[in-house]
Coordinates of C-alpha atoms and ligand atoms in Angstrom, one line a residue:
Chain A
X14 CA 23.5 9.2 75.2
X15 CA 23.9 10.9 78.5
X16 CA 26.9 13.0 79.3
X17 CA 27.9 10.3 81.8
X18 CA 27.8 7.6 79.2
X19 CA 29.8 9.6 76.8
X20 CA 32.5 10.2 79.3
X21 CA 32.6 6.6 80.3
X22 CA 32.9 5.5 76.7
X23 CA 35.7 7.9 75.9
X24 CA 37.7 7.0 78.9
X25 CA 37.3 3.3 78.2
X26 CA 38.3 3.9 74.7
X27 CA 41.3 5.8 75.7
X28 CA 42.6 2.9 77.7
X29 CA 41.9 0.4 74.9
X30 CA 43.7 2.6 72.4
X31 CA 46.7 3.0 74.7
X32 CA 46.9 -0.8 74.9
X33 CA 46.5 -1.1 71.1
X34 CA 49.1 -1.4 68.4
X35 CA 50.5 1.2 66.0
X36 CA 48.6 1.5 62.8
X37 CA 51.9 1.1 61.0
X38 CA 52.8 -1.6 60.5
X39 CA 50.2 -3.8 62.2
X40 CA 47.0 -2.6 60.7
X41 CA 48.7 -1.8 57.4
X42 CA 49.8 -5.4 57.0
X43 CA 46.2 -6.7 57.5
X44 CA 44.9 -4.0 55.1
X45 CA 47.5 -5.0 52.5
X46 CA 46.7 -8.7 52.7
X47 CA 43.1 -7.7 52.1
X48 CA 44.1 -5.6 49.1
X49 CA 46.0 -8.4 47.6
X50 CA 43.0 -10.7 48.1
X51 CA 40.5 -8.2 46.6
X52 CA 42.8 -7.6 43.7
X53 CA 43.2 -11.3 43.1
X54 CA 39.4 -11.9 43.1
X55 CA 38.9 -8.9 40.8
X56 CA 41.6 -10.0 38.3
X57 CA 40.2 -13.5 38.3
X58 CA 36.7 -12.3 37.7
X59 CA 37.7 -10.1 34.8
X60 CA 39.7 -12.9 33.2
X61 CA 37.1 -15.6 33.6
X62 CA 34.0 -13.5 32.9
X63 CA 35.4 -10.8 30.7
X64 CA 33.3 -7.9 29.7
X65 CA 30.6 -8.9 27.2
X66 CA 29.1 -6.4 24.8
X67 CA 25.4 -6.9 23.9
X68 CA 23.8 -5.9 20.7
X69 CA 23.8 -2.2 19.9
X70 CA 21.2 0.0 21.6
X71 CA 18.3 0.5 19.2
X72 CA 15.2 2.5 20.2
X73 CA 13.2 0.8 17.5
X74 CA 14.1 -2.7 18.4
X75 CA 11.9 -5.6 19.6
X76 CA 14.4 -7.7 21.5
X77 CA 15.6 -6.4 24.7
X78 CA 15.5 -7.4 28.4
X79 CA 15.2 -4.3 30.6
X80 CA 17.1 -5.6 33.6
X81 CA 19.2 -3.5 35.9
X82 CA 22.6 -4.4 37.4
X83 CA 22.2 -7.1 40.0
X84 CA 22.6 -4.7 42.9
X85 CA 19.5 -2.9 41.9
X86 CA 17.4 -6.1 41.8
X87 CA 16.2 -5.6 45.4
X88 CA 14.7 -2.2 44.4
X89 CA 13.3 -3.7 41.2
X90 CA 11.7 -6.6 43.0
X91 CA 10.3 -4.3 45.6
X92 CA 8.2 -2.8 42.8
X93 CA 6.7 -6.2 42.1
X94 CA 5.6 -6.6 45.7
X95 CA 3.5 -3.5 45.6
X96 CA 0.8 -4.0 43.0
X97 CA -1.9 -1.3 42.8
X98 CA -0.9 1.4 40.3
X99 CA -1.8 4.1 42.8
X100 CA 0.8 2.8 45.1
X101 CA 3.6 2.6 42.5
X102 CA 5.2 5.9 43.5
X103 CA 5.3 4.6 47.0
X104 CA 7.3 1.6 45.9
X105 CA 9.6 3.4 43.5
X106 CA 10.4 6.5 45.5
X107 CA 8.5 6.4 48.8
X108 CA 9.9 3.3 50.4
X109 CA 13.5 3.8 49.3
X110 CA 13.4 7.4 50.5
X111 CA 12.0 6.4 53.8
X112 CA 14.6 3.7 54.2
X113 CA 17.4 6.2 53.3
X114 CA 16.2 8.6 55.9
X115 CA 15.9 5.9 58.5
X116 CA 19.4 4.8 57.7
X117 CA 21.0 8.2 57.7
X118 CA 19.4 9.2 61.0
X119 CA 20.2 5.9 62.7
X120 CA 22.8 7.4 65.1
X121 CA 20.3 10.0 66.2
X122 CA 17.4 7.8 67.1
X123 CA 19.3 4.8 68.4
X124 CA 20.5 6.4 71.6
X125 CA 21.2 3.2 73.4
X126 CA 24.8 3.4 74.7
X127 CA 25.2 -0.3 74.5
X128 CA 27.4 -1.5 71.6
X129 CA 27.6 -5.3 72.0
X130 CA 25.4 -6.8 69.3
X131 CA 23.7 -9.4 71.5
X132 CA 22.9 -6.9 74.2
X133 CA 21.0 -4.7 71.8
X134 CA 18.6 -7.2 70.3
X135 CA 16.2 -4.8 68.6
X136 CA 19.0 -3.2 66.5
X137 CA 20.7 -6.4 65.7
X138 CA 17.5 -8.3 64.8
X139 CA 16.3 -5.4 62.6
X140 CA 19.7 -5.4 60.9
X141 CA 19.5 -9.1 60.2
X142 CA 16.0 -8.8 58.9
X143 CA 16.9 -6.1 56.5
X144 CA 19.8 -8.1 55.2
X145 CA 17.7 -11.2 54.8
X146 CA 15.0 -9.2 53.0
X147 CA 17.5 -7.6 50.6
X148 CA 19.1 -11.0 50.0
X149 CA 15.8 -12.6 49.2
X150 CA 14.7 -9.8 46.9
X151 CA 18.1 -10.0 45.1
X152 CA 17.7 -13.7 44.7
X153 CA 14.2 -13.3 43.3
X154 CA 15.5 -10.8 40.8
X155 CA 18.3 -13.0 39.8
X156 CA 16.2 -16.1 39.3
X157 CA 13.5 -14.5 37.2
X158 CA 13.2 -16.6 34.0
X159 CA 13.8 -15.6 30.4
X160 CA 11.2 -13.2 29.3
X161 CA 11.2 -14.1 25.6
X162 CA 8.9 -17.0 25.5
X163 CA 5.1 -17.4 25.5
X164 CA 3.7 -21.0 25.6
X165 CA 0.0 -20.0 25.6
X166 CA -1.6 -21.4 22.4
X167 CA -3.1 -18.8 20.1
X168 CA -4.9 -18.7 16.8
X169 CA -2.7 -18.5 13.7
X170 CA -3.8 -15.0 12.7
X171 CA -2.4 -13.6 16.0
X172 CA 0.8 -15.6 15.8
X173 CA 2.7 -12.6 14.4
X174 CA 1.7 -10.3 17.3
X175 CA 2.6 -13.0 19.8
X176 CA 6.1 -13.2 18.4
X177 CA 6.5 -9.4 18.7
X178 CA 5.2 -9.4 22.3
X179 CA 7.6 -12.3 23.2
X180 CA 10.6 -10.6 21.6
X181 CA 9.9 -7.2 22.9
X182 CA 10.5 -8.5 26.4
X183 CA 7.0 -7.5 27.7
X184 CA 7.2 -10.5 30.0
X185 CA 10.1 -9.0 31.9
X186 CA 7.3 -7.1 33.7
X187 CA 4.0 -8.8 32.7
X188 CA 2.6 -12.4 32.7
X189 CA 0.9 -14.2 29.9
X190 CA -0.3 -17.6 30.9
X191 CA 2.4 -19.5 32.6
X192 CA 5.2 -17.3 31.4
X193 CA 6.5 -14.0 32.6
X194 CA 7.5 -12.4 35.8
X195 CA 5.7 -14.1 38.7
X196 CA 3.9 -11.3 40.4
X197 CA 5.5 -8.9 37.8
X198 CA 5.9 -5.2 37.8
X199 CA 3.0 -4.7 35.5
X200 CA -0.5 -6.2 35.4
X201 CA -1.1 -9.8 34.3
X202 CA -2.0 -9.8 30.6
X203 CA -3.5 -13.3 30.3
X204 CA -7.0 -11.9 30.1
X205 CA -6.3 -8.4 29.1
X206 CA -8.6 -8.6 26.0
X207 CA -11.6 -9.1 28.4
X208 CA -10.7 -6.0 30.4
X209 CA -9.6 -3.4 27.8
X210 CA -10.8 -2.6 24.3
X211 CA -8.3 -3.0 21.5
X212 CA -7.8 0.7 21.0
X213 CA -7.0 1.3 24.7
X214 CA -4.5 -1.6 24.6
X215 CA -2.8 -0.1 21.6
X216 CA -2.6 3.3 23.2
X217 CA -1.0 1.9 26.3
X218 CA 1.6 0.1 24.4
X219 CA 2.4 3.2 22.4
X220 CA 2.6 5.6 25.3
X221 CA 4.0 3.4 28.0
X222 CA 1.9 4.4 31.0
X223 CA 3.6 4.9 34.4
X224 CA 7.0 3.3 34.6
X225 CA 6.5 1.2 31.4
X226 CA 8.7 2.4 28.5
X227 CA 7.0 3.6 25.3
X228 CA 6.8 1.1 22.5
X229 CA 5.9 3.6 19.8
X230 CA 9.3 2.7 18.2
X231 CA 7.9 -0.6 17.1
X232 CA 6.2 1.1 14.3
X233 CA 2.5 1.2 13.3
X234 CA 2.4 -2.2 11.8
X235 CA 3.8 -4.1 14.7
X236 CA 1.8 -2.0 17.2
X237 CA -1.3 -3.2 15.4
X238 CA -0.2 -6.8 15.5
X239 CA 0.5 -6.5 19.2
X240 CA -2.9 -4.9 19.9
X241 CA -4.7 -7.6 17.8
X242 CA -2.9 -10.3 19.7
X243 CA -3.5 -8.9 23.2
X244 CA -7.1 -8.1 22.4
X245 CA -7.6 -11.8 21.5
X246 CA -6.6 -12.8 25.0
X247 CA -9.6 -13.4 27.1
Chain B
X26 CA 51.2 32.4 59.9
X27 CA 53.2 29.9 57.9
X28 CA 55.5 29.0 60.8
X29 CA 52.8 28.3 63.2
X30 CA 52.4 24.7 62.1
X31 CA 53.9 22.7 65.0
X32 CA 56.9 20.7 63.9
X33 CA 57.2 17.8 66.2
X34 CA 60.8 17.0 65.4
X35 CA 61.9 20.6 66.1
X36 CA 59.8 21.6 69.0
X37 CA 61.8 19.7 71.5
X38 CA 65.0 21.6 70.8
X39 CA 63.7 25.0 70.4
X40 CA 60.6 25.5 72.4
X41 CA 61.1 26.8 75.9
X42 CA 60.4 24.2 78.6
X43 CA 56.7 24.0 78.9
X44 CA 55.3 24.5 82.3
X45 CA 52.3 22.3 82.7
X46 CA 49.7 23.8 80.5
X47 CA 51.3 27.2 80.5
X48 CA 52.4 26.9 76.9
X49 CA 48.9 26.0 76.0
X50 CA 47.7 29.4 77.1
X51 CA 50.3 30.9 74.8
X52 CA 49.4 28.8 71.9
X53 CA 45.8 29.7 72.1
X54 CA 46.3 33.4 72.5
X55 CA 43.7 35.2 70.4
X56 CA 46.0 37.4 68.4
X57 CA 47.7 34.3 67.1
X58 CA 51.2 35.2 68.0
X59 CA 53.5 32.4 68.4
X60 CA 54.4 33.1 72.0
X61 CA 56.4 30.0 72.8
X62 CA 57.7 29.2 69.3
X63 CA 61.2 30.0 68.1
X64 CA 61.7 33.2 66.1
X65 CA 62.4 33.0 62.5
X66 CA 66.0 34.0 63.0
X67 CA 66.5 31.2 65.5
X68 CA 65.1 28.7 63.1
X69 CA 67.3 29.9 60.3
X70 CA 70.3 29.7 62.6
X71 CA 69.3 26.2 63.6
X72 CA 69.1 25.1 60.0
X73 CA 72.5 26.7 59.2
X74 CA 74.0 25.0 62.2
X75 CA 72.6 21.7 61.1
X76 CA 74.1 22.2 57.7
X77 CA 77.5 22.9 59.1
X78 CA 77.6 20.1 61.5
X79 CA 76.2 17.5 59.2
X80 CA 77.5 18.7 55.9
X81 CA 76.5 15.5 54.0
X82 CA 72.9 15.6 55.1
X83 CA 71.4 17.1 52.0
X84 CA 68.6 14.7 52.1
X85 CA 67.9 15.6 55.7
X86 CA 67.9 19.3 54.7
X87 CA 65.3 18.6 52.1
X88 CA 63.1 16.8 54.4
X89 CA 63.5 19.5 57.0
X90 CA 62.7 22.2 54.4
X91 CA 59.6 20.3 53.4
X92 CA 58.7 19.6 56.9
X93 CA 58.9 23.2 57.9
X94 CA 56.4 24.0 55.1
X95 CA 54.0 21.1 54.9
X96 CA 54.6 19.4 58.2
X97 CA 55.0 16.0 56.6
X98 CA 56.2 14.5 59.8
X99 CA 53.0 15.6 61.6
X100 CA 50.9 14.1 58.9
X101 CA 53.0 10.9 59.0
X102 CA 52.7 10.5 62.7
X103 CA 49.0 11.3 62.6
X104 CA 48.2 8.9 59.9
X105 CA 50.5 6.0 60.4
X106 CA 51.9 5.9 63.9
X107 CA 48.5 6.5 65.4
X108 CA 47.3 3.6 67.5
X109 CA 44.5 1.2 66.7
X110 CA 42.8 -0.1 69.8
X111 CA 43.2 -3.5 71.3
X112 CA 41.2 -6.3 69.5
X113 CA 41.2 -4.6 66.1
X114 CA 40.5 -7.5 63.7
X115 CA 40.0 -8.4 60.1
X116 CA 36.6 -6.7 59.9
X117 CA 38.4 -3.4 60.2
X118 CA 40.0 -4.0 56.8
X119 CA 36.7 -3.6 54.9
X120 CA 36.8 0.2 54.9
X121 CA 40.2 0.4 53.4
X122 CA 39.3 -2.3 50.9
X123 CA 36.5 -0.1 49.7
X124 CA 38.9 2.7 49.3
X125 CA 41.3 0.4 47.5
X126 CA 38.7 -0.7 45.0
X127 CA 37.5 2.9 44.5
X128 CA 41.1 3.7 43.5
X129 CA 41.2 0.8 41.1
X130 CA 37.9 2.1 39.6
X131 CA 39.5 5.5 39.2
X132 CA 42.6 4.1 37.5
X133 CA 40.8 1.7 35.1
X134 CA 38.2 4.5 34.5
X135 CA 40.9 6.9 33.3
X136 CA 42.2 4.3 30.9
X137 CA 38.7 3.6 29.6
X138 CA 38.1 7.3 29.2
X139 CA 41.1 7.5 26.9
X140 CA 39.2 5.4 24.3
X141 CA 35.6 6.0 25.0
X142 CA 33.4 8.4 23.0
X143 CA 30.3 9.6 24.8
X144 CA 28.1 10.1 21.7
X145 CA 25.0 8.2 20.8
X146 CA 26.4 7.3 17.4
X147 CA 29.9 6.4 18.5
X148 CA 29.7 5.1 22.1
X149 CA 28.9 1.5 21.1
X150 CA 31.7 1.3 18.5
X151 CA 34.2 2.8 20.8
X152 CA 33.3 0.1 23.3
X153 CA 33.7 -2.5 20.6
X154 CA 37.1 -1.0 19.8
X155 CA 38.2 -1.2 23.4
X156 CA 37.0 -4.7 23.8
X157 CA 38.4 -6.1 20.6
X158 CA 41.3 -4.1 19.5
X159 CA 42.9 -2.1 22.3
X160 CA 45.7 -3.9 24.1
X161 CA 44.3 -5.5 27.3
X162 CA 41.1 -3.6 26.5
X163 CA 38.6 -6.3 27.5
X164 CA 40.6 -7.0 30.6
X165 CA 40.5 -3.4 31.7
X166 CA 36.8 -3.2 31.0
X167 CA 36.4 -6.3 33.0
X168 CA 38.3 -4.9 35.9
X169 CA 36.1 -1.8 35.8
X170 CA 32.8 -3.7 35.4
X171 CA 33.5 -6.3 38.1
X172 CA 35.2 -3.8 40.3
X173 CA 31.8 -2.0 40.5
X174 CA 30.1 -5.1 41.8
X175 CA 32.9 -5.8 44.3
X176 CA 32.8 -2.2 45.5
X177 CA 29.1 -2.5 46.2
X178 CA 29.6 -5.8 48.1
X179 CA 32.5 -4.4 50.1
X180 CA 30.7 -1.2 51.0
X181 CA 27.7 -3.1 52.2
X182 CA 29.9 -5.4 54.3
X183 CA 31.7 -2.3 55.7
X184 CA 28.4 -0.8 56.6
X185 CA 27.2 -4.0 58.2
X186 CA 30.4 -4.1 60.2
X187 CA 30.0 -0.6 61.5
X188 CA 26.3 -1.3 62.2
X189 CA 26.8 -4.5 64.2
X190 CA 29.8 -3.1 66.1
X191 CA 27.7 0.0 67.1
X192 CA 30.5 2.1 65.6
X193 CA 28.0 4.7 64.4
X194 CA 27.4 5.8 68.0
X195 CA 29.0 8.7 69.8
X196 CA 31.3 10.2 68.8
X197 CA 31.3 8.8 65.3
X198 CA 27.7 9.7 64.2
X199 CA 29.0 12.0 61.5
X200 CA 31.1 9.3 59.9
X201 CA 28.0 7.2 59.6
X202 CA 26.1 10.0 57.9
X203 CA 28.9 10.6 55.5
X204 CA 29.0 6.8 54.9
X205 CA 25.3 6.6 53.9
X206 CA 25.8 9.5 51.4
X207 CA 28.8 7.5 50.1
X208 CA 26.8 4.4 49.6
X209 CA 24.1 6.3 47.7
X210 CA 26.7 7.9 45.5
X211 CA 28.3 4.6 44.8
X212 CA 24.9 3.3 43.6
X213 CA 24.5 6.4 41.5
X214 CA 27.9 5.5 39.9
X215 CA 26.4 2.0 39.1
X216 CA 23.3 3.6 37.6
X217 CA 25.1 6.2 35.4
X218 CA 27.8 3.8 34.3
X219 CA 25.4 1.1 33.2
X220 CA 24.2 3.2 30.3
X221 CA 27.6 4.0 28.9
X222 CA 28.3 0.8 26.9
X223 CA 25.1 1.7 25.1
X224 CA 24.0 -1.7 24.2
X225 CA 20.4 -2.9 24.3
X226 CA 20.4 -4.0 27.9
X227 CA 21.9 -0.8 29.2
X228 CA 19.8 1.4 27.0
X229 CA 16.4 -0.1 28.0
X230 CA 17.3 -0.6 31.7
X231 CA 18.2 3.1 31.8
X232 CA 14.9 4.1 30.2
X233 CA 13.0 2.1 32.9
X234 CA 15.2 3.6 35.6
X235 CA 14.3 7.0 34.3
X236 CA 10.6 6.2 34.2
X237 CA 10.9 5.0 37.8
X238 CA 12.5 8.3 38.8
X239 CA 9.8 10.2 37.0
X240 CA 7.1 8.3 38.9
X241 CA 8.3 9.9 42.1
X242 CA 6.2 12.5 43.8
X243 CA 6.8 16.3 43.3
X244 CA 10.5 16.2 42.3
X245 CA 10.4 13.0 40.3
X246 CA 9.4 14.3 36.9
X247 CA 12.0 17.2 37.2
X248 CA 14.7 14.9 38.2
X249 CA 13.9 12.5 35.3
X250 CA 13.9 15.5 32.9
X251 CA 17.3 16.6 34.3
X252 CA 18.8 13.1 33.9
X253 CA 17.4 12.7 30.4
X254 CA 18.4 16.2 29.4
X255 CA 14.8 16.8 28.2
X256 CA 11.5 15.1 28.1
X257 CA 12.8 12.4 25.8
X258 CA 15.8 10.2 25.8
X259 CA 18.3 11.8 23.4
X260 CA 21.9 12.0 22.4
X261 CA 22.5 14.5 25.2
X262 CA 21.3 12.0 27.8
X263 CA 24.4 9.9 27.2
X264 CA 26.9 12.7 27.5
X265 CA 25.1 13.9 30.6
X266 CA 25.3 10.5 32.2
X267 CA 29.0 10.4 31.2
X268 CA 29.8 13.7 32.8
X269 CA 28.0 12.6 36.0
X270 CA 29.7 9.3 36.0
X271 CA 33.3 10.4 35.4
X272 CA 33.4 13.9 36.9
X273 CA 30.7 14.9 39.2
X274 CA 30.0 11.8 41.3
X275 CA 33.5 10.5 41.6
X276 CA 34.6 14.0 42.7
X277 CA 31.9 14.0 45.4
X278 CA 32.9 10.5 46.5
X279 CA 36.6 11.4 46.6
X280 CA 35.9 14.5 48.7
X281 CA 33.6 12.6 51.1
X282 CA 36.1 9.7 51.5
X283 CA 38.7 12.4 52.5
X284 CA 36.3 13.7 55.1
X285 CA 35.4 10.2 56.2
X286 CA 39.1 9.3 56.7
X287 CA 39.9 12.6 58.4
X288 CA 37.3 11.7 61.0
X289 CA 38.6 8.1 61.2
X290 CA 42.1 9.4 62.0
X291 CA 40.9 12.1 64.3
X292 CA 38.5 10.0 66.4
X293 CA 40.3 6.7 66.1
X294 CA 38.6 3.4 65.1
X295 CA 36.4 1.7 67.6
X296 CA 37.5 -1.4 69.5
X297 CA 35.3 -4.4 69.0
X298 CA 32.4 -3.7 71.4
X299 CA 33.0 -6.9 73.5
X300 CA 36.5 -5.9 74.4
X301 CA 36.5 -4.2 77.7
X302 CA 39.4 -2.4 79.4
X303 CA 40.6 -4.1 82.5
X304 CA 40.3 -1.7 85.3
X305 CA 41.3 -1.8 88.9
X306 CA 38.5 -3.0 91.1
X307 CA 36.2 -0.4 92.4
X308 CA 37.6 2.5 90.4
X309 CA 35.3 4.5 88.3
X310 CA 36.6 4.9 84.7
X311 CA 36.6 8.6 85.1
X312 CA 39.2 8.3 87.8
X313 CA 41.6 6.8 85.4
X314 CA 41.5 9.6 82.9
X315 CA 40.8 13.0 84.2
X316 CA 37.4 14.3 83.2
X317 CA 37.5 17.1 80.7
X318 CA 40.5 15.9 78.8
X319 CA 39.6 15.1 75.3
X320 CA 40.6 11.7 74.2
X321 CA 42.8 12.9 71.4
X322 CA 46.3 11.9 70.8
X323 CA 49.2 14.3 70.3
X324 CA 49.6 12.7 66.9
X325 CA 46.1 13.5 66.0
X326 CA 46.5 17.0 67.1
X327 CA 49.0 17.7 64.5
X328 CA 46.3 17.3 61.9
X329 CA 44.7 20.2 63.5
X330 CA 47.9 22.2 63.5
X331 CA 47.0 24.0 60.4
X332 CA 44.2 25.8 62.1
X333 CA 46.7 28.2 63.4
X334 CA 46.6 27.9 67.2
X335 CA 46.9 24.2 67.5
X336 CA 49.9 24.2 69.6
X337 CA 50.2 21.1 71.5
X338 CA 52.8 20.3 74.0
X339 CA 53.7 16.7 73.9
X340 CA 54.6 15.2 77.3
X341 CA 56.7 12.2 77.8
X342 CA 54.0 9.6 77.6
X343 CA 52.4 11.1 74.6
X344 CA 49.3 12.5 76.3
X345 CA 48.4 15.9 75.3
X346 CA 46.6 18.9 76.5
X347 CA 45.0 20.5 73.5
X348 CA 44.1 24.1 73.2
X349 CA 40.6 25.4 73.7
X350 CA 40.1 25.8 70.0
X351 CA 40.9 22.2 69.0
X352 CA 38.9 21.0 71.9
X353 CA 35.8 22.4 70.4
X354 CA 36.6 21.0 67.0
X355 CA 37.2 17.6 68.4
X356 CA 33.9 17.6 70.2
X357 CA 35.5 16.8 73.4
X358 CA 33.6 15.2 76.2
X359 CA 31.0 17.4 77.7
X360 CA 31.8 19.0 81.0
X361 CA 29.9 17.7 84.0
X362 CA 26.3 18.3 83.9
X363 CA 26.0 19.2 80.3
X364 CA 22.8 17.8 78.8
X365 CA 23.2 15.2 76.1
Ligands
HEM10 C1 33.5 4.9 49.7 C2 33.0 4.3 50.7 C3 33.8 4.2 52.1 C4 35.1 4.2 52.4 C5 36.3 4.4 51.4 C6 35.2 4.0 53.8 C7 36.4 3.9 54.5 C8 36.5 3.7 55.8 C9 37.7 3.4 56.5 C10 39.1 3.1 55.9 C11 37.4 3.3 57.9 C12 38.4 2.9 59.0 C13 37.9 1.6 59.7 C14 37.5 0.5 58.9 O1 38.1 0.3 57.8 O2 36.6 -0.3 59.3 C15 36.0 3.6 58.0 C16 35.4 3.7 59.2 C17 34.0 3.9 59.3 N1 33.1 4.0 58.3 FE1 33.5 4.0 56.3 N2 34.0 3.9 54.3 C18 33.0 4.0 53.3 C19 31.7 3.9 53.4 C20 31.0 3.9 54.6 C21 29.6 3.6 54.8 C22 28.6 3.3 53.6 C23 29.3 3.6 56.1 C24 28.0 3.4 56.8 C25 26.8 3.9 56.4 C26 30.5 3.9 56.8 C27 30.6 4.1 58.2 C28 31.8 4.1 58.8 C29 31.9 4.3 60.3 C30 30.8 4.5 61.3 C31 33.3 4.2 60.6 C32 34.0 4.2 62.0 C33 34.2 2.7 62.3 C34 35.0 2.5 63.5 O3 35.5 3.5 64.1 O4 35.1 1.4 64.0 N3 31.5 4.0 55.9 N4 35.5 3.9 56.7

């Protein structure tokens, strides 16, 4: 902003402020009405929805759904958009960091003195696009199906492993057949047996490569069942 | 130094008649002496006099006493009787709603902390205890849990408001920067708080969040190790998240809200951008308000009073001529020809 623009803004502002009303009581009244509204919504929400408690945390368990709070869905979904493993750090840290920097520096690169939304279309349209994108990603995250079911038929000897995979919530990030996260965080496992040998599959499940958690807690027996089942998928 | 705080109520009676701007020179004198102010003896006499003449005014005495020391009147005028510009509408209540809900979180959080045990073995059962046995326990947990979601919604709406109103532009850039830090810290509150109930969902989600952190370049693994308190998720992880969630991050948020509000009061809130000041035809805006006069109210100046030299003479219409020092602090308009 040029010195001239600044001066003009300040003098205009001074006039508008002189013509304004006193914060007390005029603005305070509006604020208080809003407080009452917010408090009412909050009280209603906690009465209607309460505060559930899930089953106790258990590192050795096989049933969990690793989902963040809804307001992190957009970040979580962003990970699913970017597939190649080499680019995962870009999605997890890179893009959010770049967005934060862009956001924090906004007043320093947007030097247009204009403030009326429809007279600065680039800023306004970018803002709307960001809101739409975040809304869409949040919706995607919210509508992801239950990750505890696998419909794909399998031979009886692998049934045990299939149950473990279903209950362990692998499908929160992976797909098997028709089930699982559409375009999930992790690779599609429908034909994993054709791509990786059994031992490599077992090692991955135990270690949890990249952002995947380690499943060593399942224990040797269940790990073997999982590996047998996944190796049978081809 | 203590008496240098300008006391609006008093100044009229005791300060010598200000010649235009002359008193300002005094106020800003580098040695900090209170050239135009009353001497201590004069003040004491004044208070005595007041006591004699209004013997019943014990309450007034108390307020005077406090005023003389903390300048409550100044703070009151600066915070409450400041003006909000023409056109201020409901969108301007979003910021204070965020503050309101943050206070709710603080209060409900304190009550939860009275019953919560941040240990891997007892966290879950202490939450069960709160939910099932403590009087109104589940209700308070609900308030805290849903309050977090509401706070996120309101803070995003507030940010959207300031974005579309162009309120982040000169001279409020700093307030935007503080705001972005606040929104990040609020998300950190959500992240650290999510683990505390220590049920399956929160446990595993936190593990994934940590792995995500660890996948970051350069600092990622270190940050993840710090959050986990070691290479593996352990009992210490929970107490570390708890300390962050109930001490460190809320402390930072509280401090930054104070800074944010200080700037809001000091700079004033924007008018909606489509509201224009009617001005006489042909006149340039700079003719209406003399150039070089910072657009700061007398009431706002008293917030600066504590800086020592912030003597401000209030003229009849409330306009003020601040001292050189406060001028700098307020980032007054640039003099002609200064590059932007
Ligand atoms: C804990 C979070 C926050 C609190 C308690 C808070 C509080 C407030 C309050 C009470 C105001 C006065 C005007 C209004 O209510 O609209 C304000 C103004 C402002 N806030 Fe915030 N805010 C927060 C977060 C943010 C965020 C995330 C941003 C943007 C990134 C932001 C940017 C601004 C700006 C630019 C103004 C000046 C607006 C104007 O003058 O019209 N704030 N804030």
